[in-house]
Short mmCIF file of C-alpha atoms in Angstrom, two decimals:
data_model
loop_
_atom_site.label_atom_id
_atom_site.label_comp_id
_atom_site.label_asym_id
_atom_site.label_seq_id
_atom_site.Cartn_x
_atom_site.Cartn_y
_atom_site.Cartn_z
CA UNK A 1 -23.50 -85.41 13.05
CA UNK A 2 -22.37 -86.90 16.32
CA UNK A 3 -20.69 -90.28 15.85
CA UNK A 4 -19.92 -93.35 17.90
CA UNK A 5 -16.90 -95.59 18.45
CA UNK A 6 -17.24 -99.31 19.14
CA UNK A 7 -14.79 -102.24 19.22
CA UNK A 8 -14.83 -104.16 15.96
CA UNK A 9 -15.46 -107.51 17.59
CA UNK A 10 -16.08 -109.23 20.91
CA UNK A 11 -16.50 -112.79 22.09
CA UNK A 12 -18.62 -114.19 24.87
CA UNK A 13 -19.31 -117.61 26.26
CA UNK A 14 -22.85 -118.83 26.06
CA UNK A 15 -25.01 -118.07 29.11
CA UNK A 16 -22.58 -115.43 30.40
CA UNK A 17 -23.28 -111.68 30.53
CA UNK A 18 -21.94 -109.49 27.74
CA UNK A 19 -21.05 -105.82 28.06
CA UNK A 20 -20.81 -104.01 24.72
CA UNK A 21 -19.20 -100.56 25.06
CA UNK A 22 -19.78 -97.44 22.98
CA UNK A 23 -18.07 -94.07 23.10
CA UNK A 24 -19.89 -90.98 21.92
CA UNK A 25 -17.84 -88.07 23.23
CA UNK A 26 -19.46 -85.50 20.91
CA UNK A 27 -23.01 -86.30 21.97
CA UNK A 28 -25.36 -83.34 22.25
CA UNK A 29 -28.10 -82.80 24.78
CA UNK A 30 -30.84 -83.83 22.35
CA UNK A 31 -29.20 -87.02 21.03
CA UNK A 32 -30.88 -90.25 22.00
CA UNK A 33 -28.68 -93.34 22.26
CA UNK A 34 -30.10 -96.23 20.27
CA UNK A 35 -28.85 -99.78 19.93
CA UNK A 36 -29.75 -102.00 17.02
CA UNK A 37 -28.44 -105.40 16.06
CA UNK A 38 -28.20 -107.14 12.73
CA UNK A 39 -28.29 -110.90 12.51
CA UNK A 40 -26.71 -112.53 9.46
CA UNK A 41 -28.65 -111.90 6.24
CA UNK A 42 -31.33 -109.85 8.03
CA UNK A 43 -32.20 -106.21 8.42
CA UNK A 44 -31.25 -104.35 11.60
CA UNK A 45 -33.45 -104.94 14.62
CA UNK A 46 -34.18 -102.48 17.43
CA UNK A 47 -32.74 -103.44 20.81
CA UNK A 48 -33.08 -100.52 23.20
CA UNK A 49 -32.70 -96.76 23.52
CA UNK A 50 -32.26 -94.11 26.18
CA UNK A 51 -31.50 -90.46 26.80
CA UNK A 52 -30.01 -90.02 30.26
CA UNK A 53 -31.20 -92.76 32.61
CA UNK A 54 -30.38 -96.44 32.49
CA UNK A 55 -33.01 -98.49 30.68
CA UNK A 56 -34.12 -102.10 30.83
CA UNK A 57 -36.31 -104.14 28.51
CA UNK A 58 -36.85 -107.80 27.78
CA UNK A 59 -33.87 -107.95 25.44
CA UNK A 60 -31.17 -106.01 27.24
CA UNK A 61 -30.14 -103.21 29.57
CA UNK A 62 -28.57 -99.89 28.63
CA UNK A 63 -26.22 -98.21 31.05
CA UNK A 64 -25.49 -94.55 30.24
CA UNK A 65 -22.57 -92.72 31.81
CA UNK A 66 -23.37 -89.69 33.90
CA UNK A 67 -21.68 -87.36 31.39
CA UNK A 68 -23.38 -89.27 28.52
CA UNK A 69 -20.10 -89.60 26.65
CA UNK A 70 -20.30 -93.38 26.75
CA UNK A 71 -22.81 -96.15 27.18
CA UNK A 72 -22.86 -99.92 27.56
CA UNK A 73 -25.31 -102.44 26.21
CA UNK A 74 -25.69 -105.36 28.58
CA UNK A 75 -26.96 -108.76 27.49
CA UNK A 76 -27.57 -110.53 30.75
CA UNK A 77 -27.20 -114.06 29.46
CA UNK A 78 -25.81 -114.50 25.96
CA UNK A 79 -27.31 -117.18 23.75
CA UNK A 80 -26.19 -118.40 20.35
CA UNK A 81 -29.05 -116.41 18.82
CA UNK A 82 -27.43 -113.21 20.11
CA UNK A 83 -24.53 -113.56 17.66
CA UNK A 84 -24.89 -110.44 15.52
CA UNK A 85 -23.42 -107.05 14.72
CA UNK A 86 -24.48 -104.54 17.37
CA UNK A 87 -24.74 -100.89 16.40
CA UNK A 88 -24.65 -97.98 18.82
CA UNK A 89 -26.35 -94.98 17.22
CA UNK A 90 -26.99 -91.39 18.16
CA UNK A 91 -30.30 -90.07 16.91
CA UNK A 92 -31.39 -86.47 16.64
CA UNK A 93 -34.46 -85.97 14.54
CA UNK A 94 -34.36 -88.28 11.56
CA UNK A 95 -30.64 -88.95 11.28
CA UNK A 96 -29.23 -92.37 12.13
CA UNK A 97 -25.48 -92.85 11.79
CA UNK A 98 -24.87 -96.60 12.09
CA UNK A 99 -21.10 -96.75 12.12
CA UNK A 100 -19.32 -100.11 11.81
CA UNK A 101 -20.72 -101.78 14.92
CA UNK A 102 -19.37 -104.61 17.08
CA UNK A 103 -19.51 -108.16 15.78
CA UNK A 104 -20.42 -110.39 18.72
CA UNK A 105 -19.42 -114.05 18.63
CA UNK A 106 -21.06 -116.34 21.17
CA UNK A 107 -19.06 -119.45 21.99
CA UNK A 108 -21.04 -122.56 22.94
CA UNK B 1 -48.70 -107.35 11.10
CA UNK B 2 -46.40 -108.80 8.45
CA UNK B 3 -43.71 -106.23 9.08
CA UNK B 4 -41.99 -104.19 6.41
CA UNK B 5 -42.21 -105.95 3.05
CA UNK B 6 -39.62 -105.50 0.33
CA UNK B 7 -39.51 -106.84 -3.20
CA UNK B 8 -37.73 -108.31 -4.93
CA UNK B 9 -35.46 -110.02 -2.39
CA UNK B 10 -32.75 -110.47 -4.99
CA UNK B 11 -32.15 -108.60 -8.22
CA UNK B 12 -29.45 -109.23 -10.79
CA UNK B 13 -29.23 -106.82 -13.68
CA UNK B 14 -26.81 -105.58 -16.28
CA UNK B 15 -25.12 -102.22 -16.21
CA UNK B 16 -27.29 -99.55 -17.80
CA UNK B 17 -30.60 -101.17 -16.96
CA UNK B 18 -33.28 -99.55 -14.83
CA UNK B 19 -33.87 -101.10 -11.42
CA UNK B 20 -36.92 -100.53 -9.22
CA UNK B 21 -37.02 -101.63 -5.61
CA UNK B 22 -40.32 -101.73 -3.74
CA UNK B 23 -41.32 -101.32 -0.12
CA UNK B 24 -44.53 -101.65 1.84
CA UNK B 25 -44.22 -100.10 5.32
CA UNK B 26 -46.02 -101.28 8.43
CA UNK B 27 -49.61 -100.08 8.42
CA UNK B 28 -50.03 -96.92 10.48
CA UNK B 29 -46.40 -95.89 10.29
CA UNK B 30 -45.90 -92.33 9.04
CA UNK B 31 -42.17 -92.36 8.33
CA UNK B 32 -40.31 -94.42 5.76
CA UNK B 33 -36.56 -94.71 5.27
CA UNK B 34 -34.37 -96.13 2.51
CA UNK B 35 -30.86 -97.37 3.41
CA UNK B 36 -28.02 -98.93 1.47
CA UNK B 37 -25.50 -101.35 2.99
CA UNK B 38 -22.11 -102.24 1.55
CA UNK B 39 -19.00 -103.75 3.09
CA UNK B 40 -17.03 -100.60 2.38
CA UNK B 41 -19.47 -97.98 3.63
CA UNK B 42 -21.72 -99.87 6.04
CA UNK B 43 -25.32 -98.73 6.43
CA UNK B 44 -26.12 -95.37 4.87
CA UNK B 45 -29.40 -93.46 4.99
CA UNK B 46 -30.38 -92.49 1.45
CA UNK B 47 -33.70 -90.70 1.92
CA UNK B 48 -36.60 -90.52 4.29
CA UNK B 49 -40.28 -89.63 3.96
CA UNK B 50 -42.70 -88.30 6.53
CA UNK B 51 -46.41 -88.54 5.69
CA UNK B 52 -45.46 -89.47 2.10
CA UNK B 53 -43.37 -86.32 1.64
CA UNK B 54 -39.59 -86.55 1.08
CA UNK B 55 -37.95 -84.74 3.98
CA UNK B 56 -34.24 -85.39 3.55
CA UNK B 57 -32.65 -86.82 0.41
CA UNK B 58 -29.12 -85.67 1.14
CA UNK B 59 -27.93 -89.27 1.23
CA UNK B 60 -29.00 -90.05 -2.32
CA UNK B 61 -25.67 -90.61 -4.07
CA UNK B 62 -26.49 -89.01 -7.42
CA UNK B 63 -29.24 -88.15 -9.88
CA UNK B 64 -29.44 -91.73 -11.09
CA UNK B 65 -31.25 -92.50 -7.84
CA UNK B 66 -34.84 -91.42 -7.24
CA UNK B 67 -37.46 -92.37 -4.67
CA UNK B 68 -41.19 -91.91 -4.52
CA UNK B 69 -43.96 -92.55 -2.04
CA UNK B 70 -47.28 -92.18 -3.86
CA UNK B 71 -49.31 -93.29 -0.83
CA UNK B 72 -48.89 -94.35 2.77
CA UNK B 73 -48.52 -98.02 1.91
CA UNK B 74 -46.01 -98.02 -0.93
CA UNK B 75 -42.61 -96.61 -1.85
CA UNK B 76 -40.13 -97.21 -4.65
CA UNK B 77 -36.43 -96.62 -5.06
CA UNK B 78 -35.34 -96.43 -8.68
CA UNK B 79 -31.85 -96.51 -10.16
CA UNK B 80 -31.55 -95.47 -13.79
CA UNK B 81 -29.12 -96.30 -15.30
CA UNK B 82 -27.63 -98.82 -12.89
CA UNK B 83 -23.86 -99.26 -12.46
CA UNK B 84 -21.78 -102.05 -10.89
CA UNK B 85 -20.92 -99.80 -7.92
CA UNK B 86 -24.64 -99.72 -7.04
CA UNK B 87 -24.39 -103.38 -6.00
CA UNK B 88 -25.46 -103.49 -2.36
CA UNK B 89 -28.24 -104.54 -0.03
CA UNK B 90 -31.00 -101.95 0.07
CA UNK B 91 -33.16 -101.79 3.18
CA UNK B 92 -36.45 -100.08 3.71
CA UNK B 93 -37.54 -99.19 7.25
CA UNK B 94 -40.63 -97.60 8.73
CA UNK B 95 -41.42 -95.88 11.99
CA UNK B 96 -44.50 -94.47 13.69
CA UNK B 97 -42.94 -91.04 13.39
CA UNK B 98 -39.46 -89.66 12.81
CA UNK B 99 -38.98 -88.33 16.32
CA UNK B 100 -35.95 -89.76 18.14
CA UNK B 101 -37.90 -91.84 20.66
CA UNK B 102 -39.46 -94.18 18.12
CA UNK B 103 -37.67 -97.22 16.77
CA UNK B 104 -37.40 -98.13 13.12
CA UNK B 105 -38.56 -101.48 11.79
CA UNK B 106 -36.45 -102.79 8.94
CA UNK B 107 -37.47 -105.01 6.06
CA UNK B 108 -35.45 -108.04 4.96
CA UNK B 109 -33.65 -106.07 2.28
CA UNK B 110 -33.13 -106.37 -1.47
CA UNK B 111 -29.76 -107.68 -2.59
CA UNK B 112 -28.89 -105.90 -5.84
CA UNK B 113 -26.15 -107.14 -8.12
CA UNK B 114 -25.26 -105.07 -11.16
CA UNK B 115 -22.95 -106.83 -13.64
#
């Protein structure tokens, strides 16, 4: 299965944008890029997904490199409630490989 | 909708005992997934069902683990006999279908402690 690489942790100041990177150099043409986040003591929560084009929703934006070997999750204005572990996942069919994710700390 | 419902939220049991975890998916969702999360191994997919039929159980660690989905609104994950290394948080998730474009909705998890 294709896998992803993310920094273990990142920090951001409150109300500033956050760019969370993800490398997925072995991505195949049918792999969708999904992002989930997990708040403390909760189950993972869907954030956004895409295939080739950049995507926006109410929670975040997803920027996908032209060669699809990397992507970036963008939180436009971090709040304290955004402190969580963010997982970048490649999905083909039913398989989700969550990896270790990036732990985001938001500093007030 | 109430979301994915799991019970119990916490379970403490002794080694050798049978443990049954329960999950009620979101109404109308056709796919159901069982995950296990530990500090050492992170989130691992154990098994998933589509239309109540087990499709992929390659993540089930050993024969002590079994999962059933007798109908569209209920699934169980059973461990018999339980061992201390089974201690983890077990998540159930459901999705409209298993195709890659649909997101999964996770329950709050069951924290299992085996002493």
